[in-house]
Coordinates of C-alpha atoms in Angstrom, one line a residue:
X596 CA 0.0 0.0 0.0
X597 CA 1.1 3.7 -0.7
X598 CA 1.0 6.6 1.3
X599 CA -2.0 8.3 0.4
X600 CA -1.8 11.1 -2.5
X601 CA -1.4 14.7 -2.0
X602 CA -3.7 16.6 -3.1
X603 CA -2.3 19.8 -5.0
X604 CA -2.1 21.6 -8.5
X605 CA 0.8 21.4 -10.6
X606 CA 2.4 24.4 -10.3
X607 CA 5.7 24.3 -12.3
X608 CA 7.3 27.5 -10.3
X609 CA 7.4 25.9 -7.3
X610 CA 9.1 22.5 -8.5
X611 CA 11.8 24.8 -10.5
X612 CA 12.9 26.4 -7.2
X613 CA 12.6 22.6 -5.3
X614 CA 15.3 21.5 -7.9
X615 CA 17.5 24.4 -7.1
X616 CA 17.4 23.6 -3.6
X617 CA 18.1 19.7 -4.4
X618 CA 15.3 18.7 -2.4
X619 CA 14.1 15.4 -2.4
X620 CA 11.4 14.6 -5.0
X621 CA 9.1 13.8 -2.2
X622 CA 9.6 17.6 -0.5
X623 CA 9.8 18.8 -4.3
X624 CA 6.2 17.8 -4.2
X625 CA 5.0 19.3 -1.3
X626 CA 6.4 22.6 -2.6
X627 CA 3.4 23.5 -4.5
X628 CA 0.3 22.6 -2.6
X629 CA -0.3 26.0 -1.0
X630 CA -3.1 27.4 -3.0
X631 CA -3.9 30.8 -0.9
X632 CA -0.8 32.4 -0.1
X633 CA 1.3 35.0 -2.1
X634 CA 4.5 35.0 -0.1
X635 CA 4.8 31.4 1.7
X636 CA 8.5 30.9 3.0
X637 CA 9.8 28.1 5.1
X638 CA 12.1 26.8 7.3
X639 CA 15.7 27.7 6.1
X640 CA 14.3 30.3 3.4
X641 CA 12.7 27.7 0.6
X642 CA 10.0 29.8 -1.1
X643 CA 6.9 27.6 -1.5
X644 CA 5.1 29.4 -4.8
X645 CA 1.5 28.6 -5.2
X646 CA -0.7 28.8 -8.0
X647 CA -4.7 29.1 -8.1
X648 CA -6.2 25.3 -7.8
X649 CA -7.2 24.4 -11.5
X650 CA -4.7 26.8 -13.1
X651 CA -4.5 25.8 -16.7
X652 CA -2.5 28.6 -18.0
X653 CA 1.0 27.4 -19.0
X654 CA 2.0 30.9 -19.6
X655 CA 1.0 32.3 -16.5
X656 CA 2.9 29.7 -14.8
X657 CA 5.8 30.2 -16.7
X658 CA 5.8 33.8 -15.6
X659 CA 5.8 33.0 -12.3
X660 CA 8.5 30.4 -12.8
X661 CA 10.8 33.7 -14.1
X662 CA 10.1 35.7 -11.0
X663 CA 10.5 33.2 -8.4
X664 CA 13.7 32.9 -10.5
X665 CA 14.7 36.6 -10.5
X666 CA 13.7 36.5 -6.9
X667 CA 16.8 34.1 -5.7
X668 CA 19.4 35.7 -8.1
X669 CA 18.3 39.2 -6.5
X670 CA 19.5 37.8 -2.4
X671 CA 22.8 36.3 -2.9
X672 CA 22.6 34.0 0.3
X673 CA 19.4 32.5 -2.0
X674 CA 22.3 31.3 -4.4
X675 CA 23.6 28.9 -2.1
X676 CA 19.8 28.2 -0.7
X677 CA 17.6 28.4 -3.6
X678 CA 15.5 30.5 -2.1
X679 CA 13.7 34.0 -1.5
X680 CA 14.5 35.8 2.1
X681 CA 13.2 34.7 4.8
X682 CA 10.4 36.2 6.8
X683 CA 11.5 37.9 10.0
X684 CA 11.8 35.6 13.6
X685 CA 10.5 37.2 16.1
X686 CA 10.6 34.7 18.8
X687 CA 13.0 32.4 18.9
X688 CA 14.1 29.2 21.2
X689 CA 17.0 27.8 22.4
X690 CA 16.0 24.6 23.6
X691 CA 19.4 23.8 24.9
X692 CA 17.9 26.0 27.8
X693 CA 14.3 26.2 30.1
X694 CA 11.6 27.8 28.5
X695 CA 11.4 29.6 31.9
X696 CA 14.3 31.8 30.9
X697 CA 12.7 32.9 27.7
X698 CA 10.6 35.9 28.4
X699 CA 8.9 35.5 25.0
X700 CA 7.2 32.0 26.4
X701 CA 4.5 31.7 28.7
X702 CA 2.3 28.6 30.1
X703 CA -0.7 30.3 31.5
X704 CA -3.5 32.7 30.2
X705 CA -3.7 36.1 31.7
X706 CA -4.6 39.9 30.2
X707 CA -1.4 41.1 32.2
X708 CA 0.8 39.1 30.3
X709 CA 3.3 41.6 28.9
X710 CA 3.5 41.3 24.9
X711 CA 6.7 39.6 23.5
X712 CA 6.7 41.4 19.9
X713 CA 4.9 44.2 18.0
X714 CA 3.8 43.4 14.1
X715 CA 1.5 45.5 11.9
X716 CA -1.6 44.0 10.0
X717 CA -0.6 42.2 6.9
X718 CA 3.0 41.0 8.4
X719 CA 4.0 38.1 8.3
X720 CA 6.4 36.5 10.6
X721 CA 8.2 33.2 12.2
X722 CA 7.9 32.4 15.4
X723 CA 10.3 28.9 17.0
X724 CA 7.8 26.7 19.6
X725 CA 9.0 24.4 21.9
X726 CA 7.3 21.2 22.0
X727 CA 4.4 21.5 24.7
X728 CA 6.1 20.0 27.8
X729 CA 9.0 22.8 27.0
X730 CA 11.8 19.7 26.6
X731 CA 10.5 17.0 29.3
X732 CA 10.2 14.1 27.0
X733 CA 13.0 12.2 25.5
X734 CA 13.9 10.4 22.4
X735 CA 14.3 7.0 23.7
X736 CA 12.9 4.0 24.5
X737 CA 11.9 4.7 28.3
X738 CA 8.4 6.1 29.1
X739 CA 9.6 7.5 32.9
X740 CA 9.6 10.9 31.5
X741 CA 5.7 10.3 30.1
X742 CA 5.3 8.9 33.4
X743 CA 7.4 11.5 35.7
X744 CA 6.4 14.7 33.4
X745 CA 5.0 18.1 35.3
X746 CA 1.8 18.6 34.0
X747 CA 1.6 21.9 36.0
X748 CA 3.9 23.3 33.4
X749 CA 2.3 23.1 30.6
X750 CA 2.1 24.1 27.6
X751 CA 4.7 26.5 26.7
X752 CA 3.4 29.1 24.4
X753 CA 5.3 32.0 22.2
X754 CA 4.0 35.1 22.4
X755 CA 2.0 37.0 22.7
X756 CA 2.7 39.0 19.6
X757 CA 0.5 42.5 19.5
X758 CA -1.2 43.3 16.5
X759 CA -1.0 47.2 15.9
X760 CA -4.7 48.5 15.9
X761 CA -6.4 45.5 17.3
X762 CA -9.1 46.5 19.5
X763 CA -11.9 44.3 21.9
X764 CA -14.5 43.5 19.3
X765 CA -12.4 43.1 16.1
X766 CA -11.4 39.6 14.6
X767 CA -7.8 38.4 13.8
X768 CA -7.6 36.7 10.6
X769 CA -4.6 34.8 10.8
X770 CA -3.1 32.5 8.0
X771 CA -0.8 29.8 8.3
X772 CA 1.7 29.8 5.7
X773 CA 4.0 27.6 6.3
X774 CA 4.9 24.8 9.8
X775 CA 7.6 22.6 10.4
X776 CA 10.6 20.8 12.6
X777 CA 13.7 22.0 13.4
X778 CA 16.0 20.8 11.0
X779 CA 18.0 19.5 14.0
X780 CA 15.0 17.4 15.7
X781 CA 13.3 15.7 13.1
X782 CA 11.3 13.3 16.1
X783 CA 8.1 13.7 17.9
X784 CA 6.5 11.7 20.3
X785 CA 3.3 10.2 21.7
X786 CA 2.2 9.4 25.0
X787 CA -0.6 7.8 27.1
X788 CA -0.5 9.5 30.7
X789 CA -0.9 7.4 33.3
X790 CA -4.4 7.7 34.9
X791 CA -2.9 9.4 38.5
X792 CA -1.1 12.1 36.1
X793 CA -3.7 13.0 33.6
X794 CA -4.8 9.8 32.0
X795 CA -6.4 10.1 28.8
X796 CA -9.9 8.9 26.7
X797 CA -9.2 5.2 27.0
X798 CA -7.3 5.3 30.6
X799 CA -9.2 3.0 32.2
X800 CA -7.4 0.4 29.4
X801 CA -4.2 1.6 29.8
X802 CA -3.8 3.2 32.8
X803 CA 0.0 3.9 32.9
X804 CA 2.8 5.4 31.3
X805 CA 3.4 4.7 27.4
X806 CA 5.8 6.3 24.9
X807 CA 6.3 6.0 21.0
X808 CA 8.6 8.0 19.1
X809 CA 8.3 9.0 15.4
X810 CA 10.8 10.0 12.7
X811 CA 10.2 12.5 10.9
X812 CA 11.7 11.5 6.7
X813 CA 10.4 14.9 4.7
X814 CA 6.5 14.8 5.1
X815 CA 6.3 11.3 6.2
X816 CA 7.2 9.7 9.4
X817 CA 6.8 6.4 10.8
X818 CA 7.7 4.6 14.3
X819 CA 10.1 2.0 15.2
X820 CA 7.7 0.8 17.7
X821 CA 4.4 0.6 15.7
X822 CA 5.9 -1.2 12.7
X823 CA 4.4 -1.3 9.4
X824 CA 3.0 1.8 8.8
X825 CA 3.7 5.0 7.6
X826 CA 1.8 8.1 6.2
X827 CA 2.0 12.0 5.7
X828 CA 2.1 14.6 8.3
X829 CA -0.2 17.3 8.5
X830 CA 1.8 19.5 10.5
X831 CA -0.4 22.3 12.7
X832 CA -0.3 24.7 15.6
X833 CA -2.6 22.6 18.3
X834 CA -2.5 25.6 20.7
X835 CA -3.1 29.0 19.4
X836 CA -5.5 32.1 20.3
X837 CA -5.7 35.3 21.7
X838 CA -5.0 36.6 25.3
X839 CA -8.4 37.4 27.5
X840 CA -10.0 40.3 28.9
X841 CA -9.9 40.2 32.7
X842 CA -13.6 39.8 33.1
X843 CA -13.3 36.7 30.2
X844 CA -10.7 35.1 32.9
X845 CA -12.8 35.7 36.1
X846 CA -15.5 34.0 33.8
X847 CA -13.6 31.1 33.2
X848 CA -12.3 30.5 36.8
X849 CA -15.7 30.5 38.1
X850 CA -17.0 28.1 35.9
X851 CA -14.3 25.8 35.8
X852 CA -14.3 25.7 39.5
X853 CA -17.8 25.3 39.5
X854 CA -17.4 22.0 38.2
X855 CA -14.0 21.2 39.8
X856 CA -15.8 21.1 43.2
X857 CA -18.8 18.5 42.1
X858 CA -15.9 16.3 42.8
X859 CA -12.6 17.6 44.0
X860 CA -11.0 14.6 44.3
X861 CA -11.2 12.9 41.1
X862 CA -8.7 11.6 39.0
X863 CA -8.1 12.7 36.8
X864 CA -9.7 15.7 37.8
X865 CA -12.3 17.4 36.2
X866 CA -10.4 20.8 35.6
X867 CA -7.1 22.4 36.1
X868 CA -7.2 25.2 38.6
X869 CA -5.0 28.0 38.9
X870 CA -1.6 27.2 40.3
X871 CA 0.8 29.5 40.7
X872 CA 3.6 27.2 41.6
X873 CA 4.8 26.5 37.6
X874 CA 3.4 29.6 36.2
X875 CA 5.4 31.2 33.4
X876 CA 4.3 34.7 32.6
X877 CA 6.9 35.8 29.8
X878 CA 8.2 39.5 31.2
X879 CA 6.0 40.0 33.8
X880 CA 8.0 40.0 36.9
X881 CA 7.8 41.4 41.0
X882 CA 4.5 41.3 42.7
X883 CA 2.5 41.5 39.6
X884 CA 3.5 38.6 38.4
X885 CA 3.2 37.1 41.8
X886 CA -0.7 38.0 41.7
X887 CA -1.3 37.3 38.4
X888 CA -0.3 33.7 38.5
X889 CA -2.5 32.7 40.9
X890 CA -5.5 33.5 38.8
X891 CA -3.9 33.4 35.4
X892 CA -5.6 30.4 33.6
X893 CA -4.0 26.7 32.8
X894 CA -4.0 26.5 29.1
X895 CA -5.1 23.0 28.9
X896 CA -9.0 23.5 27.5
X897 CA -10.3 25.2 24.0
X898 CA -11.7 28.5 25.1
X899 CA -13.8 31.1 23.7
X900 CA -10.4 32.5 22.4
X901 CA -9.1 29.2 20.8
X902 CA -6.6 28.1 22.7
X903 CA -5.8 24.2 23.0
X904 CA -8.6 23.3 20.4
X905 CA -6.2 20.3 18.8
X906 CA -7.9 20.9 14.9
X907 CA -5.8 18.7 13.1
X908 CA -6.6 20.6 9.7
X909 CA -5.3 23.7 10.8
X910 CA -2.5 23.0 8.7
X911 CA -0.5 25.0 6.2
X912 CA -2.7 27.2 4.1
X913 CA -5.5 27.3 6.8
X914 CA -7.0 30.0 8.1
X915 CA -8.3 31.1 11.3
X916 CA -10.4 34.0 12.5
X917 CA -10.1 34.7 16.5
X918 CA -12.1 36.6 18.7
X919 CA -10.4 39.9 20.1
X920 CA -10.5 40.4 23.8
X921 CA -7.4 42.7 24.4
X922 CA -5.6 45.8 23.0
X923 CA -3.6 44.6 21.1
X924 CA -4.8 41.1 20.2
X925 CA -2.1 39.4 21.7
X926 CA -1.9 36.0 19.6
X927 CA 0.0 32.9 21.1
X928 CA 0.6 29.8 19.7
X929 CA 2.6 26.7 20.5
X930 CA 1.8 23.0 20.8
X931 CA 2.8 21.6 17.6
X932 CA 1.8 18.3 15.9
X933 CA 3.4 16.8 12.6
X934 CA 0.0 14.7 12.7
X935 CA -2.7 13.0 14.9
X936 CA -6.0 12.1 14.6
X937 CA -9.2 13.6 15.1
X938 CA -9.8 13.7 19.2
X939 CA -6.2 14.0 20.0
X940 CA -7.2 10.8 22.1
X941 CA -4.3 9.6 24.1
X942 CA -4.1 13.2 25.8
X943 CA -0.5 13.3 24.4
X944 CA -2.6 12.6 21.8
X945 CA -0.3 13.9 19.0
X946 CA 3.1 13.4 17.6
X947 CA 3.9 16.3 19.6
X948 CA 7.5 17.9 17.9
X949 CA 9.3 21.4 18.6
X950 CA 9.7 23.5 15.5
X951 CA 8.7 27.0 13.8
X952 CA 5.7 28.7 12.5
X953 CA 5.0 31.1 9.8
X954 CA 1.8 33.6 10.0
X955 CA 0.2 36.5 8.1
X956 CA -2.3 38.5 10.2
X957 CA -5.0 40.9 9.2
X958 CA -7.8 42.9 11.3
X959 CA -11.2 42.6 10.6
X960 CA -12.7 45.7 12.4
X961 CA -16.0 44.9 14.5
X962 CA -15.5 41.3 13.4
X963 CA -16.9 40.3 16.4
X964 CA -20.5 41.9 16.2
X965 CA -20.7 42.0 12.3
X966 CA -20.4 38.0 12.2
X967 CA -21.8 37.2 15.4
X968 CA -18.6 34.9 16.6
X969 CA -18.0 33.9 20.0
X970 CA -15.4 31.4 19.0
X971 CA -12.8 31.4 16.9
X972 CA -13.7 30.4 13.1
X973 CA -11.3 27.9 10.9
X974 CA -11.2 27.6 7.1
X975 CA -9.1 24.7 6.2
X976 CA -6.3 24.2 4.5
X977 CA -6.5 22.9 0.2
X978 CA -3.8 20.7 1.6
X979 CA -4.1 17.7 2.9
X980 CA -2.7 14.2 2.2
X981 CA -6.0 12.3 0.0
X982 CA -6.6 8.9 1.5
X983 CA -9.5 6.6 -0.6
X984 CA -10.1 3.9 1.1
X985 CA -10.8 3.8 4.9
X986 CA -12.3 1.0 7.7
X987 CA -15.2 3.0 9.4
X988 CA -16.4 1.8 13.0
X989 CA -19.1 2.9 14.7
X990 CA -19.8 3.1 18.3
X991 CA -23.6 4.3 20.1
X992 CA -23.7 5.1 23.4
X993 CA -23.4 2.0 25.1
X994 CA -21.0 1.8 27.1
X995 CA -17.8 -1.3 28.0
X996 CA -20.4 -2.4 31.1
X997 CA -23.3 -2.6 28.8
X998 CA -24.8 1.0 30.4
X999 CA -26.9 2.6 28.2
X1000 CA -26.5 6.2 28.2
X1001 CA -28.5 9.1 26.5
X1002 CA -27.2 10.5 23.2
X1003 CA -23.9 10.5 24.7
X1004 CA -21.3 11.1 22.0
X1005 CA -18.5 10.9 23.9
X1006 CA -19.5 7.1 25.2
X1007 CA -20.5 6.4 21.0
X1008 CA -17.0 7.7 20.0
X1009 CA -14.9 5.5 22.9
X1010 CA -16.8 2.6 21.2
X1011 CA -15.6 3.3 18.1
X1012 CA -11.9 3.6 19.2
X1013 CA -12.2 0.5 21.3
X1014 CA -13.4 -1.0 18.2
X1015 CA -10.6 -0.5 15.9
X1016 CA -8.4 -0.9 18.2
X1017 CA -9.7 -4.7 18.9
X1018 CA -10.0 -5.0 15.1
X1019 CA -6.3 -3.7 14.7
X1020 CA -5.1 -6.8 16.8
X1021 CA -6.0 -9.0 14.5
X1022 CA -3.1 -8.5 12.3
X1023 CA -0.8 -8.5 15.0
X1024 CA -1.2 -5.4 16.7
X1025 CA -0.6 -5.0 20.7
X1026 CA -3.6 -2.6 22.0
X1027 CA -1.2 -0.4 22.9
X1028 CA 0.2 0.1 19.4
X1029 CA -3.5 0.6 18.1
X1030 CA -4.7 3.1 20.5
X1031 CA -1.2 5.2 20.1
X1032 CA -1.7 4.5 15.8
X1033 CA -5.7 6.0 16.3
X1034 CA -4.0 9.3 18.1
X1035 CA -1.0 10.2 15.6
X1036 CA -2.3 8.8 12.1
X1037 CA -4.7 10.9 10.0
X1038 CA -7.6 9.1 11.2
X1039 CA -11.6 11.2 10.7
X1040 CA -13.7 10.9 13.8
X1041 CA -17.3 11.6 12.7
X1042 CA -20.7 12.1 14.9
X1043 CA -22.9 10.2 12.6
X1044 CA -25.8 10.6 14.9
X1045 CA -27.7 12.4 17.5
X1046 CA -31.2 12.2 17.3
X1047 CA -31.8 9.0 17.6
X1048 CA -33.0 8.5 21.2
X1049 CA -31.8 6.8 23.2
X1050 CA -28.3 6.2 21.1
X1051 CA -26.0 8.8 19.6
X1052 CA -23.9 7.7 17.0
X1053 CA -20.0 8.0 16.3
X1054 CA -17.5 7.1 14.0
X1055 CA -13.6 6.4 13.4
X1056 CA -12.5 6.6 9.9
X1057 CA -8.9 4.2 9.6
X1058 CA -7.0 4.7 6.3
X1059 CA -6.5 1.8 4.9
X1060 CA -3.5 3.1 2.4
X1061 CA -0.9 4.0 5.8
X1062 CA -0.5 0.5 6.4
X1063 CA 1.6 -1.7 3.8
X1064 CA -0.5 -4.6 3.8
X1065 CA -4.5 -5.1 3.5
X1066 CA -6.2 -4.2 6.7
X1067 CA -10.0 -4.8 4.9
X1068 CA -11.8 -7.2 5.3
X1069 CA -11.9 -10.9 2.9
X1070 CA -13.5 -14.2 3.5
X1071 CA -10.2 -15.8 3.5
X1072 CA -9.9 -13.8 7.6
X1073 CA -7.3 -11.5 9.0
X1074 CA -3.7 -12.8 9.1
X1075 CA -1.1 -11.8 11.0
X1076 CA 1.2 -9.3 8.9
X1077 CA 2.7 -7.2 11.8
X1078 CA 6.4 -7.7 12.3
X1079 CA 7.0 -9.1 15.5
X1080 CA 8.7 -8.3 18.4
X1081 CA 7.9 -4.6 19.2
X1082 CA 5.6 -2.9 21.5
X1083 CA 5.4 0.4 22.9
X1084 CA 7.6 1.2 26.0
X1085 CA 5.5 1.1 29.1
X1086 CA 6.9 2.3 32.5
X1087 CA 4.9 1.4 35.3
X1088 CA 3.3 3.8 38.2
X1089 CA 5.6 4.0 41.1
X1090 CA 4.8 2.6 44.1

């Protein structure tokens, strides 16, 4: 089986400038998929130049071809590079040291949060992210650091970047141009928390630690300890949004600790509440900062600002519109993913990576009012690898004990998981390697139902083309085909 196609237009331009660089002709492919950017620039300076989708015009590529052209002979480090110059980095890492001496990161929400950089409407920019735990996980083949890792630090966010002009009411339309890994960590990882430190959808199946790590070869990776399968990344920002007004925090305290006292002492709890002990607010220093951190909100949920809403499409050549609480906008973003699949549901649901980001933003004035949003809007990217075959399981809401629940689509889409993971077996897979497969491939989750008392209705869409052998169905039975003799790394809870 293949890797899925890509879908994208031909654009000539931008394969002329991916043979200058001597990319490979995999990366020379993904080169020209951006469809609705005019100046899309990535990591290292190679100048991604789109064309319309359905451009039939050989002469208007051509032209394009001769300025992308005139562009690199123009810069004379683009002679060496093959490329264009890059766009400004205003925030950058060093991940050689803690995120808590970067003043240009922070870990919680809070309207006092100093901004990190100024732009203008209609610049575009880089900013470097750490990877969400700000360095705590390892590549190896040892899950004590998924076990052992300090939730109360999380996640490590770059910004906020101020938007001249922005102003309570207004929306920021921000477009993605361009995402990717550091050219010196090309590895994520995935993780299952155990259940006492954060858990995860399945974690009363796999209630401890678990860690697989994924290499990254151009767009595609694959994982030496979920063999057999490999597929294209759809690298995205799963954190990003805007900073909130005071009164939207004091909002959000309240109700979170609404619900956090119906029962204090679960776990894993039912919200994060302020906790000043870990809190990271970027430049805000002295008794300020003292104050603010014990109300500034965790960054853990999706918000009314965006924040931690894990939409795996949000890709290069998406585009997001978020609410405006502040002066100034103040638009942070970390948390990336080179894939995962729809629910993000191992928590570290993700192939969570460190890398760099490239955004154009734009004001719409009155946004807010004129469109009636209260949460952020999301137009998706035109690329995305094209998968045509897929195993679809439902789950209702029934639950593992036989419970029946009302139009519960939570319950309806655990079934589903816990059915392709059972079904993934089969050929060979442990349950471990099939739940960590359903959170970092480009799997669809789908609520196919909820009206239909007293059973809602979910689904789990599996690619079929990721894995190199047949995963459908025949009369001739599964058959083993997984190579044997992996697993992913477990470390169990201390005592």
């Amino acid at each position: 089986m293949g890797h899925g196609d890509i879908s994208s237009s031909n654009d000539t331009a931008g394969v002329a400038v991916a043979n200058a660089t001597g990319l490979s002709p995999v990366c020379r492919a993904g080169l020209s998929l951006s469809t609705n950017t005019s100046n899309n620039v990535g990591a290292g300076g190679i100048s991604r130049i789109p064309s319309p989708a359905g451009i039939t015009d050989s002469e208007s590529r051509q032209r394009r071809h001769h300025r992308a052209l005139r562009a690199a002979a123009l810069n004379p480090d683009a002679k060496n590079r093959g490329a264009t110059v890059m766009a400004e980095t205003i925030i950058k890492i060093d991940r050689s040291k803690s995120a808590y001496e970067n003043e240009q990161i922070h870990n919680r929400w809070h309207p006092d949060i100093p901004m990190a950089a100024t732009v203008k409407p209609g610049d575009d920019f880089v900013l470097e992210c750490y990877d969400w735990t700000g360095g705590q996980i390892k590549n190896d083949d040892c899950a004590d650091d998924i076990r052992d890792v300090d939730l109360t630090q999380v996640h490590f966010l770059s910004g906020p970047v101020a938007v001249e002009g922005a102003e309570p009411g207004d929306l920021l339309e921000v477009d993605i141009l361009d995402i990717g890994a550091f050219q010196d960590s090309q590895w994520g990882f995935n993780g299952f928390f155990a259940k006492k430190n954060g858990g995860g959808f399945l974690t009363e199946h796999f209630p401890e630690a678990q860690k697989s790590i994924w290499d990254f070869n151009g767009m595609f990776t694959k994982s030496r300890h979920i063999p057999n399968v490999e597929f294209a990344g759809m690298i995205h920002p799963g954190l990003i949004g805007c900073l909130p007004s005071k009164e939207m925090l004091t909002e959000w305290n309240r109700r979170e600790k609404e619900l956090y006292d119906t029962e204090p002492n679960r776990v894993p709890g039912l919200a994060n509440m302020p906790f000043a002990g870990t809190a990271h607010l970027g430049k805000l220093a002295g008794d300020a900062a003292k104050v603010a951190a014990t109300e500034a909100a965790r960054t853990v949920p999706p918000r009314e600002h965006g924040g931690n809403c894990d939409i795996k499409d949000l890709s290069r050549g998406s585009k997001a519109y978020f609410p405006v609480y502040v002066k100034g906008a103040g638009l942070s973003v970390g948390d990336l993913h080179f894939s995962q699949g729809d629910g993000e549901i191992t928590f570290c649901g993700a192939i969570e990576m460190a890398g760099w980001i490239h955004l154009r933003v734009n004001l719409i004035k009155d946004g807010m009012s004129e469109y009636g949003i209260r949460n952020p809007v999301f137009k998706p990217s035109t690329i995305k690898p094209r998968y045509e075959d897929y195993v679809i399981f439902e789950g209702i809401s029934v639950d593992e004990e036989g419970k029946q629940h009302y139009l519960d689509v939570q319950v309806a889409y655990r079934q589903a998981c816990l059915n392709a993971i059972e079904y993934l077996t089969k050929f060979g897979y442990t349950p471990a390697q099939g739940y960590a497969l359903l959170g970092c491939a480009p799997v669809e989750g789908h609520i196919s139902g909820v009206v239909d008392v007293p059973n809602a209705c979910a689904t789990l869409w599996l690619p079929t083309e990721i894995f190199d052998f047949d995963i459908n169905p025949t009369a001739e039975g599964p058959t083993k085909k997984v190579t044997p003799g992996t697993d992913v790394p477990l470390s169990r809870d201390k005592e």
